[in-house]
């Protein structure tokens, strides 16, 4: 019973845990304890977790920073993930601890702050939205998060406000011994608002880590969200990233994820299109090798008519790496005029690499345009031969084909400087170079 260590930890430390946490979390812990005791953690026998790569890690003993002790690290040697050509509002998390001033004025009434600060100053808003978007609170991973979470990020954007600078959250993992970090985020976008959000995950040493994060996002009518996550951590990193998004009328959402260096990661993303005219794009790029493993599990639910969604996930896998994609598009009764498509393309660079794909459609309306496709293979030998005939050596020909393969995903990054930075990181990864960013003192 892998959940036993976490239930025991909660039982032994609940008073200290509650005293050092955002108050909004404390009232949800008893229910989480009950769910985890009754249902336990998921297993690979469940279809939704068939390819989940983190179960082995959960069997280990993990430390949790219950007393919220600040790590022995200074601003001077934090990982500064600079993106040349783009200015951002940066938020630093060291493990699961907000680093620095825990309130940021984004202008025109928009704010970003820690969940602890928000619990003290924006309690009414939190109570209205917290837990309302996530539909799987009884899931073992979500219950574990609710049981032990102590802080996270709260972002509120009033109606009509377009946040001028992208928000960049830098999640830096640094500890002297095995550590589990747990975070819970809430983003509320009122009608006609706009936000660019960049989420980065890094490790700074060889300590083993486990990261559990849940992010709920409410996107109001005609609001625009651009959300990009970049994982460039290490083989010592294990992660469960849960994102739940709810969209209202005519809202426009793009969510992209780039796995460039990791250990074992599960990205679980759900998008609910609740009202007519909402559109969503969901996709990403996975570029892993050695024994790295990643599972992208997605669900897009069409609840209303005249909504559109597209998914595009592309993987480049080498050595013994394993990349999984499980995607479901659900079109409810009455969700007529739905337009939805799902694509998964994989290139295996070795015979040992594994690509696992399960695109799925569930359609309960009759006036829709929906489809899905998945392919897995090696690089095109004819294209390689053609390029060599024109003087391009084999290694360079392979790199050019792989760069072209990734281009379609990058086209959906709407910040040109960010797209250029990701293009460079992908190129460096393909060349086997370090992904060290400008300003990075340690990685």
Tab-separated table of C-alpha atoms in Angstrom:
chain	number	residue	atom	x	y	z
A	1	UNK	CA	0.000	0.000	0.000
A	2	UNK	CA	2.001	2.938	-1.318
A	3	UNK	CA	-0.497	5.408	0.181
A	4	UNK	CA	0.243	4.267	3.751
A	5	UNK	CA	3.349	6.430	4.230
A	6	UNK	CA	1.401	9.544	3.216
A	7	UNK	CA	-1.597	8.737	5.418
A	8	UNK	CA	0.743	8.073	8.350
A	9	UNK	CA	2.598	11.328	7.691
A	10	UNK	CA	-0.675	13.259	7.690
A	11	UNK	CA	-1.876	11.568	10.883
A	12	UNK	CA	1.376	12.388	12.676
A	13	UNK	CA	1.751	15.987	11.490
A	14	UNK	CA	-1.749	17.342	10.732
A	15	UNK	CA	-1.567	20.136	13.326
A	16	UNK	CA	1.814	21.364	12.064
A	17	UNK	CA	0.689	20.892	8.454
A	18	UNK	CA	-2.423	23.032	8.970
A	19	UNK	CA	-0.506	25.715	10.878
A	20	UNK	CA	1.950	26.230	7.998
A	21	UNK	CA	-0.524	26.034	5.099
A	22	UNK	CA	-2.871	28.228	3.126
A	23	UNK	CA	-6.081	28.028	5.158
A	24	UNK	CA	-8.200	27.121	2.092
A	25	UNK	CA	-6.485	23.725	1.973
A	26	UNK	CA	-7.144	22.658	5.550
A	27	UNK	CA	-10.893	22.052	5.265
A	28	UNK	CA	-10.345	19.688	2.311
A	29	UNK	CA	-7.850	17.379	4.051
A	30	UNK	CA	-10.320	15.144	5.972
A	31	UNK	CA	-12.182	14.272	2.765
A	32	UNK	CA	-8.882	13.608	0.972
A	33	UNK	CA	-7.806	11.333	3.837
A	34	UNK	CA	-11.098	9.445	3.600
A	35	UNK	CA	-10.807	9.056	-0.184
A	36	UNK	CA	-7.211	7.883	-0.015
A	37	UNK	CA	-7.998	5.420	2.781
A	38	UNK	CA	-11.037	4.048	0.970
A	39	UNK	CA	-9.795	3.941	-2.625
A	40	UNK	CA	-6.029	3.966	-2.270
A	41	UNK	CA	-3.665	5.055	-5.025
A	42	UNK	CA	-4.376	4.169	-8.671
A	43	UNK	CA	-2.718	1.146	-10.252
A	44	UNK	CA	-1.792	0.108	-13.771
A	45	UNK	CA	-4.831	-2.172	-13.752
A	46	UNK	CA	-6.932	0.960	-14.306
A	47	UNK	CA	-7.204	1.987	-17.954
A	48	UNK	CA	-6.437	5.645	-17.230
A	49	UNK	CA	-3.115	4.675	-15.622
A	50	UNK	CA	-2.044	1.895	-17.955
A	51	UNK	CA	1.089	3.777	-19.065
A	52	UNK	CA	1.679	5.901	-15.940
A	53	UNK	CA	5.451	5.762	-15.203
A	54	UNK	CA	5.647	6.967	-11.573
A	55	UNK	CA	4.399	4.003	-9.548
A	56	UNK	CA	7.884	2.659	-8.799
A	57	UNK	CA	8.931	6.054	-7.438
A	58	UNK	CA	5.918	6.203	-5.098
A	59	UNK	CA	7.093	3.051	-3.349
A	60	UNK	CA	10.136	4.944	-2.023
A	61	UNK	CA	10.231	6.953	1.192
A	62	UNK	CA	9.797	10.670	0.558
A	63	UNK	CA	10.433	13.668	2.749
A	64	UNK	CA	7.919	16.533	2.765
A	65	UNK	CA	8.737	20.067	3.933
A	66	UNK	CA	5.880	20.240	6.455
A	67	UNK	CA	7.418	23.108	8.481
A	68	UNK	CA	8.050	25.191	5.311
A	69	UNK	CA	11.759	25.583	5.997
A	70	UNK	CA	13.505	27.740	3.421
A	71	UNK	CA	16.163	25.781	1.489
A	72	UNK	CA	19.771	26.876	1.882
A	73	UNK	CA	19.868	28.722	-1.404
A	74	UNK	CA	20.220	32.401	-2.328
A	75	UNK	CA	18.958	34.538	-5.182
A	76	UNK	CA	22.432	34.571	-6.696
A	77	UNK	CA	22.426	30.862	-7.451
A	78	UNK	CA	18.790	30.369	-8.357
A	79	UNK	CA	18.147	29.036	-11.827
A	80	UNK	CA	17.295	32.084	-13.931
A	81	UNK	CA	15.569	30.735	-17.011
A	82	UNK	CA	15.973	33.751	-19.257
A	83	UNK	CA	14.230	33.760	-22.635
A	84	UNK	CA	16.176	36.190	-24.853
A	85	UNK	CA	14.022	38.822	-26.512
A	86	UNK	CA	11.116	38.529	-24.117
A	87	UNK	CA	10.404	40.266	-20.823
A	88	UNK	CA	8.339	38.389	-18.245
A	89	UNK	CA	6.944	38.730	-14.762
A	90	UNK	CA	8.841	35.968	-12.966
A	91	UNK	CA	7.640	33.881	-10.033
A	92	UNK	CA	10.149	31.604	-8.296
A	93	UNK	CA	9.262	28.417	-6.477
A	94	UNK	CA	12.037	26.561	-4.694
A	95	UNK	CA	10.558	23.072	-4.382
A	96	UNK	CA	7.011	23.964	-3.270
A	97	UNK	CA	7.921	27.192	-1.462
A	98	UNK	CA	7.185	30.641	-2.926
A	99	UNK	CA	10.491	32.504	-3.102
A	100	UNK	CA	10.439	36.264	-2.483
A	101	UNK	CA	7.519	38.697	-2.269
A	102	UNK	CA	4.342	36.615	-2.320
A	103	UNK	CA	2.170	39.325	-3.915
A	104	UNK	CA	2.626	40.792	-7.417
A	105	UNK	CA	0.518	43.606	-8.858
A	106	UNK	CA	0.028	42.813	-12.570
A	107	UNK	CA	-1.776	46.112	-13.262
A	108	UNK	CA	-5.413	47.140	-13.778
A	109	UNK	CA	-6.593	44.995	-10.886
A	110	UNK	CA	-4.883	41.797	-12.028
A	111	UNK	CA	-2.836	40.065	-9.336
A	112	UNK	CA	-0.564	37.070	-8.783
A	113	UNK	CA	0.144	35.815	-5.284
A	114	UNK	CA	0.740	32.741	-3.185
A	115	UNK	CA	-2.269	30.655	-2.206
A	116	UNK	CA	-1.417	31.422	1.411
A	117	UNK	CA	-1.681	35.167	0.720
A	118	UNK	CA	-4.853	34.642	-1.325
A	119	UNK	CA	-6.471	32.666	1.517
A	120	UNK	CA	-5.955	35.636	3.816
A	121	UNK	CA	-7.015	38.383	1.382
A	122	UNK	CA	-9.197	36.834	-1.359
A	123	UNK	CA	-11.018	34.126	0.573
A	124	UNK	CA	-14.445	34.701	-1.025
A	125	UNK	CA	-13.072	34.302	-4.555
A	126	UNK	CA	-11.144	31.173	-3.590
A	127	UNK	CA	-14.231	29.555	-2.063
A	128	UNK	CA	-16.203	30.175	-5.262
A	129	UNK	CA	-13.683	28.532	-7.583
A	130	UNK	CA	-11.375	26.215	-5.643
A	131	UNK	CA	-12.160	22.587	-6.500
A	132	UNK	CA	-14.990	23.582	-8.865
A	133	UNK	CA	-13.055	22.879	-12.066
A	134	UNK	CA	-11.329	19.635	-11.106
A	135	UNK	CA	-13.697	16.685	-11.502
A	136	UNK	CA	-11.538	13.921	-10.043
A	137	UNK	CA	-10.910	14.903	-6.419
A	138	UNK	CA	-11.459	11.259	-5.436
A	139	UNK	CA	-8.628	10.116	-7.722
A	140	UNK	CA	-5.707	8.890	-5.625
A	141	UNK	CA	-3.180	11.339	-7.041
A	142	UNK	CA	-5.531	14.282	-6.552
A	143	UNK	CA	-6.363	13.077	-3.030
A	144	UNK	CA	-2.652	12.856	-2.201
A	145	UNK	CA	-2.198	16.420	-3.430
A	146	UNK	CA	-5.160	17.699	-1.368
A	147	UNK	CA	-3.969	15.789	1.707
A	148	UNK	CA	-0.502	17.343	1.934
A	149	UNK	CA	-0.519	20.560	-0.142
A	150	UNK	CA	0.503	23.751	1.661
A	151	UNK	CA	0.933	26.479	-0.963
A	152	UNK	CA	0.751	27.350	-4.642
A	153	UNK	CA	-0.067	30.173	-7.053
A	154	UNK	CA	-3.243	32.241	-7.319
A	155	UNK	CA	-3.796	34.470	-10.350
A	156	UNK	CA	-6.855	36.669	-10.821
A	157	UNK	CA	-7.501	38.760	-13.944
A	158	UNK	CA	-10.568	41.058	-13.970
A	159	UNK	CA	-12.892	41.472	-16.929
A	160	UNK	CA	-11.318	43.025	-20.008
A	161	UNK	CA	-7.784	43.128	-18.604
A	162	UNK	CA	-4.996	41.965	-20.880
A	163	UNK	CA	-1.910	41.236	-18.791
A	164	UNK	CA	0.907	42.950	-20.682
A	165	UNK	CA	3.850	40.753	-19.672
A	166	UNK	CA	3.812	36.959	-19.795
A	167	UNK	CA	3.992	35.310	-16.383
A	168	UNK	CA	6.898	32.893	-16.111
A	169	UNK	CA	6.874	30.463	-13.191
A	170	UNK	CA	10.247	28.864	-12.435
A	171	UNK	CA	9.889	25.673	-10.415
A	172	UNK	CA	13.363	24.918	-9.085
A	173	UNK	CA	14.001	21.648	-7.245
A	174	UNK	CA	16.824	21.797	-4.712
A	175	UNK	CA	17.342	19.621	-1.620
A	176	UNK	CA	20.038	17.585	0.115
A	177	UNK	CA	17.860	14.464	0.473
A	178	UNK	CA	14.947	12.787	-1.301
A	179	UNK	CA	12.040	15.231	-1.408
A	180	UNK	CA	8.412	15.397	-2.524
A	181	UNK	CA	7.085	18.853	-3.434
A	182	UNK	CA	3.340	19.477	-3.583
A	183	UNK	CA	1.613	22.512	-5.096
A	184	UNK	CA	-1.931	23.629	-5.909
A	185	UNK	CA	-2.594	26.506	-8.327
A	186	UNK	CA	-5.717	28.424	-9.290
A	187	UNK	CA	-6.030	30.818	-12.251
A	188	UNK	CA	-9.226	32.825	-12.779
A	189	UNK	CA	-9.706	34.777	-16.003
A	190	UNK	CA	-12.827	36.908	-16.176
A	191	UNK	CA	-14.543	37.606	-19.561
A	192	UNK	CA	-12.445	39.240	-22.320
A	193	UNK	CA	-9.204	38.965	-20.340
A	194	UNK	CA	-5.884	37.718	-21.712
A	195	UNK	CA	-2.893	35.882	-20.236
A	196	UNK	CA	0.351	34.309	-21.430
A	197	UNK	CA	1.703	31.800	-18.899
A	198	UNK	CA	5.052	29.983	-19.097
A	199	UNK	CA	5.752	27.175	-16.644
A	200	UNK	CA	9.306	25.808	-16.281
A	201	UNK	CA	10.559	22.866	-14.200
A	202	UNK	CA	14.252	22.350	-13.366
A	203	UNK	CA	16.407	20.350	-10.961
A	204	UNK	CA	19.658	21.735	-9.578
A	205	UNK	CA	21.433	18.623	-8.294
A	206	UNK	CA	21.285	14.820	-8.331
A	207	UNK	CA	18.873	14.398	-5.394
A	208	UNK	CA	15.746	12.372	-6.209
A	209	UNK	CA	12.535	14.412	-6.427
A	210	UNK	CA	8.823	13.803	-6.756
A	211	UNK	CA	6.622	16.718	-7.774
A	212	UNK	CA	2.826	16.703	-7.434
A	213	UNK	CA	1.072	19.758	-8.880
A	214	UNK	CA	-2.583	20.470	-9.572
A	215	UNK	CA	-3.605	23.560	-11.558
A	216	UNK	CA	-7.218	24.664	-12.061
A	217	UNK	CA	-7.929	27.312	-14.714
A	218	UNK	CA	-11.228	29.106	-15.317
A	219	UNK	CA	-11.387	30.899	-18.695
A	220	UNK	CA	-14.306	33.307	-18.972
A	221	UNK	CA	-16.282	34.313	-22.061
A	222	UNK	CA	-14.123	35.646	-24.920
A	223	UNK	CA	-10.995	35.328	-22.764
A	224	UNK	CA	-7.667	34.215	-24.270
A	225	UNK	CA	-5.143	31.919	-22.571
A	226	UNK	CA	-1.754	30.819	-23.869
A	227	UNK	CA	-0.184	28.246	-21.536
A	228	UNK	CA	3.227	26.704	-22.217
A	229	UNK	CA	5.029	24.229	-19.961
A	230	UNK	CA	8.705	23.305	-20.363
A	231	UNK	CA	10.269	20.437	-18.434
A	232	UNK	CA	14.063	20.416	-18.509
A	233	UNK	CA	14.840	18.675	-15.257
A	234	UNK	CA	16.822	15.428	-15.028
A	235	UNK	CA	16.707	11.654	-14.740
A	236	UNK	CA	16.245	12.079	-10.966
A	237	UNK	CA	12.856	13.794	-11.390
A	238	UNK	CA	9.440	12.139	-11.000
A	239	UNK	CA	6.330	14.214	-11.597
A	240	UNK	CA	2.548	14.192	-11.723
A	241	UNK	CA	1.212	17.353	-13.369
A	242	UNK	CA	-2.581	17.712	-13.332
A	243	UNK	CA	-4.187	20.587	-15.272
A	244	UNK	CA	-7.959	21.135	-15.419
A	245	UNK	CA	-9.391	23.904	-17.631
A	246	UNK	CA	-12.992	25.068	-17.966
A	247	UNK	CA	-13.940	27.352	-20.870
A	248	UNK	CA	-16.899	29.641	-21.390
A	249	UNK	CA	-18.456	31.125	-24.539
A	250	UNK	CA	-16.056	32.167	-27.354
A	251	UNK	CA	-12.967	31.658	-25.188
A	252	UNK	CA	-9.714	30.671	-26.885
A	253	UNK	CA	-7.151	28.423	-25.200
A	254	UNK	CA	-3.824	27.002	-26.364
A	255	UNK	CA	-1.926	24.625	-24.077
A	256	UNK	CA	1.472	23.313	-25.152
A	257	UNK	CA	3.944	21.132	-23.309
A	258	UNK	CA	7.604	20.409	-24.073
A	259	UNK	CA	9.374	17.494	-22.399
A	260	UNK	CA	13.065	17.971	-23.145
A	261	UNK	CA	14.770	16.314	-20.191
A	262	UNK	CA	13.050	14.310	-17.473
A	263	UNK	CA	12.950	11.099	-15.487
A	264	UNK	CA	9.370	9.819	-15.169
A	265	UNK	CA	6.506	12.251	-15.832
A	266	UNK	CA	2.738	11.998	-16.179
A	267	UNK	CA	0.898	15.006	-17.598
A	268	UNK	CA	-2.848	14.682	-17.034
A	269	UNK	CA	-4.828	17.449	-18.780
A	270	UNK	CA	-8.581	17.906	-19.078
A	271	UNK	CA	-10.404	20.674	-20.948
A	272	UNK	CA	-14.154	21.255	-20.690
A	273	UNK	CA	-15.759	23.421	-23.367
A	274	UNK	CA	-18.948	24.426	-21.580
A	275	UNK	CA	-20.494	27.035	-23.867
A	276	UNK	CA	-20.849	27.663	-27.634
A	277	UNK	CA	-17.951	29.076	-29.636
A	278	UNK	CA	-15.158	27.938	-27.345
A	279	UNK	CA	-11.964	26.725	-29.012
A	280	UNK	CA	-9.020	24.752	-27.631
A	281	UNK	CA	-5.656	23.627	-28.979
A	282	UNK	CA	-3.716	21.082	-26.958
A	283	UNK	CA	-0.375	19.558	-27.856
A	284	UNK	CA	3.306	19.314	-27.353
A	285	UNK	CA	6.688	17.889	-28.145
A	286	UNK	CA	8.479	15.062	-26.338
A	287	UNK	CA	12.184	14.573	-26.979
A	288	UNK	CA	13.645	11.957	-24.628
A	289	UNK	CA	16.279	9.227	-24.559
A	290	UNK	CA	18.093	6.828	-22.183
A	291	UNK	CA	15.441	5.396	-19.809
A	292	UNK	CA	13.239	8.494	-19.630
A	293	UNK	CA	9.494	7.891	-19.552
A	294	UNK	CA	6.560	10.228	-20.119
A	295	UNK	CA	2.803	9.714	-20.289
A	296	UNK	CA	0.548	12.443	-21.724
A	297	UNK	CA	-3.035	11.639	-20.761
A	298	UNK	CA	-5.665	14.071	-22.076
A	299	UNK	CA	-9.438	14.455	-22.152
A	300	UNK	CA	-11.308	17.155	-24.084
A	301	UNK	CA	-15.038	17.285	-23.380
A	302	UNK	CA	-17.377	19.118	-25.773
A	303	UNK	CA	-20.492	20.056	-23.799
A	304	UNK	CA	-21.860	22.755	-26.145
A	305	UNK	CA	-22.438	23.311	-29.857
A	306	UNK	CA	-20.149	25.124	-32.315
A	307	UNK	CA	-16.929	24.412	-30.411
A	308	UNK	CA	-13.603	23.386	-31.905
A	309	UNK	CA	-10.637	21.473	-30.537
A	310	UNK	CA	-7.383	20.158	-31.935
A	311	UNK	CA	-4.694	17.972	-30.413
A	312	UNK	CA	-1.191	17.485	-31.779
A	313	UNK	CA	1.472	15.510	-29.907
A	314	UNK	CA	4.800	14.610	-31.494
A	315	UNK	CA	7.466	12.394	-29.931
A	316	UNK	CA	11.117	11.738	-30.765
A	317	UNK	CA	12.316	8.744	-28.737
A	318	UNK	CA	15.814	7.289	-28.553
A	319	UNK	CA	17.652	4.543	-26.630
A	320	UNK	CA	15.169	2.823	-24.230
A	321	UNK	CA	12.893	5.850	-23.763
A	322	UNK	CA	9.137	5.331	-23.541
A	323	UNK	CA	6.542	7.881	-24.620
A	324	UNK	CA	2.817	7.297	-24.170
A	325	UNK	CA	-0.169	9.251	-25.442
A	326	UNK	CA	-3.734	8.531	-24.309
A	327	UNK	CA	-6.179	11.079	-25.655
A	328	UNK	CA	-9.983	11.113	-25.465
A	329	UNK	CA	-12.320	13.537	-27.190
A	330	UNK	CA	-15.867	13.332	-25.857
A	331	UNK	CA	-18.740	15.001	-27.753
A	332	UNK	CA	-21.865	15.149	-25.594
A	333	UNK	CA	-25.475	14.877	-26.700
A	334	UNK	CA	-26.492	18.243	-28.112
A	335	UNK	CA	-22.933	19.379	-28.876
A	336	UNK	CA	-23.768	19.755	-32.568
A	337	UNK	CA	-21.458	21.466	-35.078
A	338	UNK	CA	-18.435	20.236	-33.140
A	339	UNK	CA	-15.176	20.290	-35.080
A	340	UNK	CA	-12.434	18.237	-33.460
A	341	UNK	CA	-9.297	16.382	-34.502
A	342	UNK	CA	-6.575	14.494	-32.666
A	343	UNK	CA	-3.092	13.597	-33.958
A	344	UNK	CA	-0.173	11.688	-32.461
A	345	UNK	CA	3.052	11.250	-34.493
A	346	UNK	CA	6.082	9.361	-33.188
A	347	UNK	CA	9.616	8.743	-34.413
A	348	UNK	CA	11.641	5.983	-32.763
A	349	UNK	CA	15.371	6.433	-33.256
A	350	UNK	CA	16.239	2.978	-31.871
A	351	UNK	CA	14.692	-0.485	-31.791
A	352	UNK	CA	14.444	-0.305	-27.991
A	353	UNK	CA	12.432	2.949	-27.877
A	354	UNK	CA	8.697	2.508	-27.296
A	355	UNK	CA	5.825	4.708	-28.450
A	356	UNK	CA	2.429	3.846	-26.971
A	357	UNK	CA	-0.623	5.550	-28.440
A	358	UNK	CA	-4.364	5.393	-27.707
A	359	UNK	CA	-6.317	8.125	-29.511
A	360	UNK	CA	-10.040	7.800	-28.747
A	361	UNK	CA	-13.283	9.446	-29.843
A	362	UNK	CA	-16.624	9.238	-28.036
A	363	UNK	CA	-19.322	10.942	-30.080
A	364	UNK	CA	-22.940	11.280	-28.950
A	365	UNK	CA	-24.048	13.935	-31.487
A	366	UNK	CA	-24.695	13.412	-35.191
A	367	UNK	CA	-23.769	16.749	-36.821
A	368	UNK	CA	-20.009	16.829	-36.135
A	369	UNK	CA	-16.649	16.701	-37.889
A	370	UNK	CA	-14.254	14.588	-35.830
A	371	UNK	CA	-11.250	12.432	-36.549
A	372	UNK	CA	-8.015	11.093	-35.165
A	373	UNK	CA	-4.768	9.660	-36.443
A	374	UNK	CA	-1.608	8.117	-35.040
A	375	UNK	CA	1.634	6.970	-36.661
A	376	UNK	CA	4.857	5.483	-35.324
A	377	UNK	CA	7.968	4.773	-37.334
A	378	UNK	CA	11.603	5.478	-38.048
A	379	UNK	CA	13.029	8.339	-40.088
A	380	UNK	CA	12.181	8.211	-43.787
A	381	UNK	CA	15.029	6.299	-45.440
A	382	UNK	CA	14.140	7.665	-48.877
A	383	UNK	CA	14.347	11.239	-47.617
A	384	UNK	CA	17.707	10.507	-45.975
A	385	UNK	CA	19.029	8.968	-49.194
A	386	UNK	CA	17.763	11.926	-51.249
A	387	UNK	CA	19.512	14.434	-48.949
A	388	UNK	CA	22.781	12.477	-48.977
A	389	UNK	CA	22.706	12.428	-52.765
A	390	UNK	CA	22.763	16.217	-52.599
A	391	UNK	CA	25.825	16.447	-50.402
A	392	UNK	CA	24.287	16.461	-46.908
A	393	UNK	CA	25.960	13.962	-44.581
A	394	UNK	CA	23.802	11.391	-42.792
A	395	UNK	CA	23.997	12.960	-39.321
A	396	UNK	CA	23.024	16.407	-40.568
A	397	UNK	CA	20.252	14.939	-42.730
A	398	UNK	CA	18.744	13.252	-39.674
A	399	UNK	CA	18.884	16.474	-37.679
A	400	UNK	CA	17.196	18.442	-40.443
A	401	UNK	CA	14.363	15.919	-40.704
A	402	UNK	CA	13.844	15.899	-36.930
A	403	UNK	CA	13.805	19.699	-36.783
A	404	UNK	CA	11.227	19.769	-39.563
A	405	UNK	CA	9.198	17.169	-37.636
A	406	UNK	CA	8.992	19.483	-34.600
A	407	UNK	CA	8.136	22.643	-36.564
A	408	UNK	CA	4.371	22.051	-36.645
A	409	UNK	CA	4.137	22.094	-32.852
A	410	UNK	CA	6.230	25.268	-32.587
A	411	UNK	CA	3.898	27.045	-35.012
A	412	UNK	CA	1.296	27.132	-32.249
A	413	UNK	CA	3.541	29.143	-29.896
A	414	UNK	CA	2.255	32.700	-30.339
A	415	UNK	CA	5.170	34.492	-28.618
A	416	UNK	CA	7.903	34.646	-31.313
A	417	UNK	CA	10.767	34.929	-28.798
A	418	UNK	CA	9.508	31.889	-26.894
A	419	UNK	CA	9.118	29.900	-30.115
A	420	UNK	CA	12.694	30.821	-31.097
A	421	UNK	CA	13.974	29.783	-27.676
A	422	UNK	CA	12.192	26.428	-27.842
A	423	UNK	CA	13.486	25.867	-31.362
A	424	UNK	CA	17.025	26.421	-30.088
A	425	UNK	CA	16.513	24.108	-27.089
A	426	UNK	CA	15.163	21.364	-29.367
A	427	UNK	CA	18.112	21.807	-31.722
A	428	UNK	CA	20.578	21.611	-28.810
A	429	UNK	CA	18.832	18.525	-27.456
A	430	UNK	CA	19.056	16.834	-30.855
A	431	UNK	CA	22.761	17.654	-30.974
A	432	UNK	CA	23.247	16.193	-27.491
A	433	UNK	CA	24.257	19.565	-26.034
A	434	UNK	CA	23.505	20.989	-22.592
A	435	UNK	CA	20.171	22.808	-22.216
A	436	UNK	CA	21.759	25.354	-19.898
A	437	UNK	CA	19.943	28.680	-20.265
A	438	UNK	CA	21.571	32.119	-20.170
A	439	UNK	CA	21.883	33.165	-16.535
A	440	UNK	CA	21.867	29.582	-15.250
A	441	UNK	CA	24.456	29.199	-12.537
A	442	UNK	CA	23.697	25.581	-11.787
A	443	UNK	CA	21.713	22.843	-13.484
